[in-house]
């Protein structure tokens, strides 16, 4: 199994792997170009976003700047808006549904490390040390609104139609049709379903 395969399936992987470094460097180069493009150059911005992200639906808007680890592990649904200065650390898969609004300064994380300090660093057969890392995906449903400054932690799923209040720290999954906020983020109200 390659280090990339280990990373995407949630096993411990070597972040120093040459393939992963190439993918990360490519994303950093694409981000640098994207973040420096004139805001009014929508066609070129759309082309660059499709090069940076794994998949994008129609009518996606990503405001500058945007920050990612790999980019290729991010899937954006149609009509999704990601506002400025968001960080999507996609060592694991990040899936964002259709018609979803991500406020400014939102952070989405997928990497986790061992809690015990003695387990956080490993030594390979050549004696080099590395940080032990594994990933857990994040899934955000359709018609979700995530307020500015929210932080979404690894393994979280946010159900369709949910609203996450600004500044919330989402440590556990939030159900469909929920309004949730706080640190830690908790469900405050359930929205009535249409129909």
PDB file of C-alpha atoms in Angstrom:
ATOM      1  CA  UNK A   1       0.000   0.000   0.000  1.00  0.00           C
ATOM      2  CA  UNK A   2       1.397   3.431  -0.930  1.00  0.00           C
ATOM      3  CA  UNK A   3       1.673   6.221   1.632  1.00  0.00           C
ATOM      4  CA  UNK A   4      -1.086   8.081  -0.244  1.00  0.00           C
ATOM      5  CA  UNK A   5      -3.361   5.025   0.011  1.00  0.00           C
ATOM      6  CA  UNK A   6      -2.570   4.751   3.724  1.00  0.00           C
ATOM      7  CA  UNK A   7      -3.350   8.456   4.175  1.00  0.00           C
ATOM      8  CA  UNK A   8      -6.722   8.225   2.443  1.00  0.00           C
ATOM      9  CA  UNK A   9      -7.845   5.060   4.254  1.00  0.00           C
ATOM     10  CA  UNK A  10      -7.025   6.422   7.713  1.00  0.00           C
ATOM     11  CA  UNK A  11      -3.907   4.390   8.461  1.00  0.00           C
ATOM     12  CA  UNK A  12      -0.751   5.965   9.865  1.00  0.00           C
ATOM     13  CA  UNK A  13       1.321   7.251   6.944  1.00  0.00           C
ATOM     14  CA  UNK A  14       4.686   8.902   6.302  1.00  0.00           C
ATOM     15  CA  UNK A  15       4.133  12.604   5.576  1.00  0.00           C
ATOM     16  CA  UNK A  16       7.674  12.757   4.126  1.00  0.00           C
ATOM     17  CA  UNK A  17       6.783  10.421   1.243  1.00  0.00           C
ATOM     18  CA  UNK A  18       8.031  11.720  -2.144  1.00  0.00           C
ATOM     19  CA  UNK A  19       4.652  11.322  -3.901  1.00  0.00           C
ATOM     20  CA  UNK A  20       2.848  13.175  -1.117  1.00  0.00           C
ATOM     21  CA  UNK A  21       5.466  15.941  -1.156  1.00  0.00           C
ATOM     22  CA  UNK A  22       4.991  16.355  -4.937  1.00  0.00           C
ATOM     23  CA  UNK A  23       1.209  16.545  -4.556  1.00  0.00           C
ATOM     24  CA  UNK A  24       1.494  19.056  -1.727  1.00  0.00           C
ATOM     25  CA  UNK A  25       4.033  21.184  -3.603  1.00  0.00           C
ATOM     26  CA  UNK A  26       1.786  21.187  -6.676  1.00  0.00           C
ATOM     27  CA  UNK A  27      -1.138  22.373  -4.543  1.00  0.00           C
ATOM     28  CA  UNK A  28       0.994  25.129  -2.999  1.00  0.00           C
ATOM     29  CA  UNK A  29       2.026  26.319  -6.479  1.00  0.00           C
ATOM     30  CA  UNK A  30      -1.579  26.295  -7.737  1.00  0.00           C
ATOM     31  CA  UNK A  31      -2.753  28.113  -4.575  1.00  0.00           C
ATOM     32  CA  UNK A  32      -0.106  30.792  -4.980  1.00  0.00           C
ATOM     33  CA  UNK A  33      -1.219  31.435  -8.565  1.00  0.00           C
ATOM     34  CA  UNK A  34      -4.932  31.298  -7.706  1.00  0.00           C
ATOM     35  CA  UNK A  35      -4.591  33.642  -4.745  1.00  0.00           C
ATOM     36  CA  UNK A  36      -2.760  36.213  -6.887  1.00  0.00           C
ATOM     37  CA  UNK A  37      -5.258  36.255  -9.778  1.00  0.00           C
ATOM     38  CA  UNK A  38      -7.315  39.416 -10.347  1.00  0.00           C
ATOM     39  CA  UNK A  39     -10.718  38.938  -8.706  1.00  0.00           C
ATOM     40  CA  UNK A  40     -12.525  39.939 -11.907  1.00  0.00           C
ATOM     41  CA  UNK A  41     -10.842  37.189 -13.962  1.00  0.00           C
ATOM     42  CA  UNK A  42     -13.607  34.671 -13.256  1.00  0.00           C
ATOM     43  CA  UNK A  43     -12.795  32.340 -16.182  1.00  0.00           C
ATOM     44  CA  UNK A  44      -9.167  31.864 -15.160  1.00  0.00           C
ATOM     45  CA  UNK A  45     -10.119  31.518 -11.499  1.00  0.00           C
ATOM     46  CA  UNK A  46     -12.614  28.777 -12.419  1.00  0.00           C
ATOM     47  CA  UNK A  47      -9.960  26.971 -14.470  1.00  0.00           C
ATOM     48  CA  UNK A  48      -7.465  27.124 -11.603  1.00  0.00           C
ATOM     49  CA  UNK A  49      -9.986  25.896  -9.013  1.00  0.00           C
ATOM     50  CA  UNK A  50     -10.712  22.881 -11.209  1.00  0.00           C
ATOM     51  CA  UNK A  51      -6.975  22.157 -11.348  1.00  0.00           C
ATOM     52  CA  UNK A  52      -6.594  22.596  -7.584  1.00  0.00           C
ATOM     53  CA  UNK A  53      -9.621  20.666  -6.284  1.00  0.00           C
ATOM     54  CA  UNK A  54     -10.427  17.002  -6.882  1.00  0.00           C
ATOM     55  CA  UNK A  55     -13.895  17.784  -8.226  1.00  0.00           C
ATOM     56  CA  UNK A  56     -16.141  20.825  -8.569  1.00  0.00           C
ATOM     57  CA  UNK A  57     -19.797  21.110  -9.474  1.00  0.00           C
ATOM     58  CA  UNK A  58     -21.173  23.880 -11.656  1.00  0.00           C
ATOM     59  CA  UNK A  59     -21.269  27.495 -10.481  1.00  0.00           C
ATOM     60  CA  UNK A  60     -18.752  27.076  -7.643  1.00  0.00           C
ATOM     61  CA  UNK A  61     -17.257  30.230  -6.158  1.00  0.00           C
ATOM     62  CA  UNK A  62     -14.103  30.224  -4.039  1.00  0.00           C
ATOM     63  CA  UNK A  63     -13.031  33.640  -2.801  1.00  0.00           C
ATOM     64  CA  UNK A  64      -9.360  34.441  -2.424  1.00  0.00           C
ATOM     65  CA  UNK A  65      -7.258  33.558  -0.582  1.00  0.00           C
ATOM     66  CA  UNK A  66      -7.820  29.831  -0.074  1.00  0.00           C
ATOM     67  CA  UNK A  67      -5.438  27.460   1.740  1.00  0.00           C
ATOM     68  CA  UNK A  68      -5.229  23.670   1.236  1.00  0.00           C
ATOM     69  CA  UNK A  69      -2.824  20.790   1.866  1.00  0.00           C
ATOM     70  CA  UNK A  70      -3.368  18.806  -1.339  1.00  0.00           C
ATOM     71  CA  UNK A  71      -6.540  20.176  -2.936  1.00  0.00           C
ATOM     72  CA  UNK A  72      -7.107  16.946  -4.839  1.00  0.00           C
ATOM     73  CA  UNK A  73      -8.870  15.421  -1.813  1.00  0.00           C
ATOM     74  CA  UNK A  74     -11.588  18.112  -1.833  1.00  0.00           C
ATOM     75  CA  UNK A  75     -14.936  17.698  -3.581  1.00  0.00           C
ATOM     76  CA  UNK A  76     -17.226  20.726  -3.994  1.00  0.00           C
ATOM     77  CA  UNK A  77     -20.889  20.444  -4.953  1.00  0.00           C
ATOM     78  CA  UNK A  78     -22.715  22.726  -7.385  1.00  0.00           C
ATOM     79  CA  UNK A  79     -23.499  26.319  -6.361  1.00  0.00           C
ATOM     80  CA  UNK A  80     -21.170  26.131  -3.371  1.00  0.00           C
ATOM     81  CA  UNK A  81     -19.551  29.293  -2.011  1.00  0.00           C
ATOM     82  CA  UNK A  82     -16.345  29.275   0.001  1.00  0.00           C
ATOM     83  CA  UNK A  83     -15.636  32.749   1.316  1.00  0.00           C
ATOM     84  CA  UNK A  84     -12.209  34.315   1.794  1.00  0.00           C
ATOM     85  CA  UNK A  85      -9.346  33.039   3.905  1.00  0.00           C
ATOM     86  CA  UNK A  86     -10.641  29.512   4.455  1.00  0.00           C
ATOM     87  CA  UNK A  87      -8.268  26.653   5.281  1.00  0.00           C
ATOM     88  CA  UNK A  88      -9.156  23.152   4.090  1.00  0.00           C
ATOM     89  CA  UNK A  89      -6.472  20.760   5.325  1.00  0.00           C
ATOM     90  CA  UNK A  90      -7.337  17.852   3.095  1.00  0.00           C
ATOM     91  CA  UNK A  91      -4.915  15.141   4.097  1.00  0.00           C
ATOM     92  CA  UNK A  92      -8.165  13.170   4.302  1.00  0.00           C
ATOM     93  CA  UNK A  93     -11.208  13.571   2.076  1.00  0.00           C
ATOM     94  CA  UNK A  94     -13.305  16.721   2.442  1.00  0.00           C
ATOM     95  CA  UNK A  95     -16.688  16.494   0.731  1.00  0.00           C
ATOM     96  CA  UNK A  96     -18.900  19.589   0.543  1.00  0.00           C
ATOM     97  CA  UNK A  97     -22.403  19.215  -0.908  1.00  0.00           C
ATOM     98  CA  UNK A  98     -24.482  21.336  -3.277  1.00  0.00           C
ATOM     99  CA  UNK A  99     -25.730  24.831  -2.424  1.00  0.00           C
ATOM    100  CA  UNK A 100     -23.534  25.077   0.658  1.00  0.00           C
ATOM    101  CA  UNK A 101     -22.187  28.341   2.080  1.00  0.00           C
ATOM    102  CA  UNK A 102     -18.855  28.379   3.902  1.00  0.00           C
ATOM    103  CA  UNK A 103     -18.207  31.694   5.694  1.00  0.00           C
ATOM    104  CA  UNK A 104     -14.865  33.516   5.845  1.00  0.00           C
ATOM    105  CA  UNK A 105     -12.015  32.156   7.966  1.00  0.00           C
ATOM    106  CA  UNK A 106     -13.574  28.688   8.307  1.00  0.00           C
ATOM    107  CA  UNK A 107     -11.082  25.906   9.038  1.00  0.00           C
ATOM    108  CA  UNK A 108     -11.693  22.261   8.125  1.00  0.00           C
ATOM    109  CA  UNK A 109      -9.192  19.712   9.454  1.00  0.00           C
ATOM    110  CA  UNK A 110      -8.825  16.009   8.663  1.00  0.00           C
ATOM    111  CA  UNK A 111      -5.462  15.051  10.246  1.00  0.00           C
ATOM    112  CA  UNK A 112      -5.134  13.516  13.694  1.00  0.00           C
ATOM    113  CA  UNK A 113      -2.131  12.549  15.811  1.00  0.00           C
ATOM    114  CA  UNK A 114      -1.771  10.248  18.836  1.00  0.00           C
ATOM    115  CA  UNK A 115      -2.755  11.830  22.164  1.00  0.00           C
ATOM    116  CA  UNK A 116       0.193  10.323  24.066  1.00  0.00           C
ATOM    117  CA  UNK A 117       3.335  12.386  23.492  1.00  0.00           C
ATOM    118  CA  UNK A 118       5.475   9.242  23.382  1.00  0.00           C
ATOM    119  CA  UNK A 119       3.422   7.922  20.443  1.00  0.00           C
ATOM    120  CA  UNK A 120       3.380  11.147  18.394  1.00  0.00           C
ATOM    121  CA  UNK A 121       6.881  10.732  16.955  1.00  0.00           C
ATOM    122  CA  UNK A 122       8.084   7.566  15.234  1.00  0.00           C
ATOM    123  CA  UNK A 123      11.542   6.541  14.114  1.00  0.00           C
ATOM    124  CA  UNK A 124      12.032   4.713  10.828  1.00  0.00           C
ATOM    125  CA  UNK A 125      14.602   2.000  10.076  1.00  0.00           C
ATOM    126  CA  UNK A 126      17.200   4.636   9.077  1.00  0.00           C
ATOM    127  CA  UNK A 127      16.811   6.444  12.405  1.00  0.00           C
ATOM    128  CA  UNK A 128      14.917   9.451  11.015  1.00  0.00           C
ATOM    129  CA  UNK A 129      12.042  10.732  13.079  1.00  0.00           C
ATOM    130  CA  UNK A 130       8.622  11.734  11.786  1.00  0.00           C
ATOM    131  CA  UNK A 131       5.283  12.836  13.166  1.00  0.00           C
ATOM    132  CA  UNK A 132       2.731   9.987  13.272  1.00  0.00           C
ATOM    133  CA  UNK A 133      -0.301  11.137  11.309  1.00  0.00           C
ATOM    134  CA  UNK A 134      -3.546   9.587  10.183  1.00  0.00           C
ATOM    135  CA  UNK A 135      -6.702  11.081   8.719  1.00  0.00           C
ATOM    136  CA  UNK A 136     -10.454  11.018   9.193  1.00  0.00           C
ATOM    137  CA  UNK A 137     -12.695  12.497   6.448  1.00  0.00           C
ATOM    138  CA  UNK A 138     -15.079  15.421   6.855  1.00  0.00           C
ATOM    139  CA  UNK A 139     -18.442  15.455   5.066  1.00  0.00           C
ATOM    140  CA  UNK A 140     -20.675  18.516   4.778  1.00  0.00           C
ATOM    141  CA  UNK A 141     -24.117  18.001   3.268  1.00  0.00           C
ATOM    142  CA  UNK A 142     -26.294  19.975   0.863  1.00  0.00           C
ATOM    143  CA  UNK A 143     -27.786  23.382   1.704  1.00  0.00           C
ATOM    144  CA  UNK A 144     -25.526  23.823   4.744  1.00  0.00           C
ATOM    145  CA  UNK A 145     -24.474  27.240   6.051  1.00  0.00           C
ATOM    146  CA  UNK A 146     -21.280  27.398   8.107  1.00  0.00           C
ATOM    147  CA  UNK A 147     -20.738  30.774   9.770  1.00  0.00           C
ATOM    148  CA  UNK A 148     -17.448  32.649   9.677  1.00  0.00           C
ATOM    149  CA  UNK A 149     -14.586  31.491  11.859  1.00  0.00           C
ATOM    150  CA  UNK A 150     -16.029  28.034  12.528  1.00  0.00           C
ATOM    151  CA  UNK A 151     -13.620  25.137  12.966  1.00  0.00           C
ATOM    152  CA  UNK A 152     -14.653  21.666  11.751  1.00  0.00           C
ATOM    153  CA  UNK A 153     -12.603  18.857  13.309  1.00  0.00           C
ATOM    154  CA  UNK A 154     -11.642  15.497  11.746  1.00  0.00           C
ATOM    155  CA  UNK A 155     -14.379  12.898  11.362  1.00  0.00           C
ATOM    156  CA  UNK A 156     -17.284  15.337  11.520  1.00  0.00           C
ATOM    157  CA  UNK A 157     -20.332  14.950   9.289  1.00  0.00           C
ATOM    158  CA  UNK A 158     -22.729  17.882   8.993  1.00  0.00           C
ATOM    159  CA  UNK A 159     -26.165  16.887   7.720  1.00  0.00           C
ATOM    160  CA  UNK A 160     -28.190  18.559   4.969  1.00  0.00           C
ATOM    161  CA  UNK A 161     -29.788  21.944   5.719  1.00  0.00           C
ATOM    162  CA  UNK A 162     -27.778  22.416   8.934  1.00  0.00           C
ATOM    163  CA  UNK A 163     -26.616  25.829  10.128  1.00  0.00           C
ATOM    164  CA  UNK A 164     -23.386  26.159  12.128  1.00  0.00           C
ATOM    165  CA  UNK A 165     -23.023  29.414  14.065  1.00  0.00           C
ATOM    166  CA  UNK A 166     -20.037  31.706  13.539  1.00  0.00           C
ATOM    167  CA  UNK A 167     -17.028  30.865  15.677  1.00  0.00           C
ATOM    168  CA  UNK A 168     -18.246  27.376  16.562  1.00  0.00           C
ATOM    169  CA  UNK A 169     -15.833  24.498  17.139  1.00  0.00           C
ATOM    170  CA  UNK A 170     -17.512  21.420  15.676  1.00  0.00           C
ATOM    171  CA  UNK A 171     -16.110  18.391  17.497  1.00  0.00           C
ATOM    172  CA  UNK A 172     -18.856  15.869  16.670  1.00  0.00           C
ATOM    173  CA  UNK A 173     -21.317  15.265  13.858  1.00  0.00           C
ATOM    174  CA  UNK A 174     -24.362  17.515  13.488  1.00  0.00           C
ATOM    175  CA  UNK A 175     -27.651  16.055  12.188  1.00  0.00           C
ATOM    176  CA  UNK A 176     -29.727  17.139   9.220  1.00  0.00           C
ATOM    177  CA  UNK A 177     -31.904  20.238   9.775  1.00  0.00           C
ATOM    178  CA  UNK A 178     -30.051  21.315  12.935  1.00  0.00           C
ATOM    179  CA  UNK A 179     -29.030  24.785  14.055  1.00  0.00           C
ATOM    180  CA  UNK A 180     -25.897  24.359  16.135  1.00  0.00           C
ATOM    181  CA  UNK A 181     -23.313  26.650  17.686  1.00  0.00           C
ATOM    182  CA  UNK A 182     -20.785  27.014  20.482  1.00  0.00           C
ATOM    183  CA  UNK A 183     -17.502  25.600  21.688  1.00  0.00           C
ATOM    184  CA  UNK A 184     -18.024  22.720  21.603  1.00  0.00           C
ATOM    185  CA  UNK A 185     -20.740  23.074  18.978  1.00  0.00           C
ATOM    186  CA  UNK A 186     -24.099  21.740  20.157  1.00  0.00           C
ATOM    187  CA  UNK A 187     -27.526  21.499  18.555  1.00  0.00           C
ATOM    188  CA  UNK A 188     -29.729  24.369  19.754  1.00  0.00           C
ATOM    189  CA  UNK A 189     -32.777  23.877  17.568  1.00  0.00           C
ATOM    190  CA  UNK A 190     -34.146  21.592  14.866  1.00  0.00           C
ATOM    191  CA  UNK A 191     -35.580  23.165  11.723  1.00  0.00           C
ATOM    192  CA  UNK A 192     -38.936  22.000  10.425  1.00  0.00           C
ATOM    193  CA  UNK A 193     -38.637  19.908   7.298  1.00  0.00           C
ATOM    194  CA  UNK A 194     -40.239  21.226   4.110  1.00  0.00           C
ATOM    195  CA  UNK A 195     -43.010  19.274   2.494  1.00  0.00           C
TER     196      UNK A 195
END
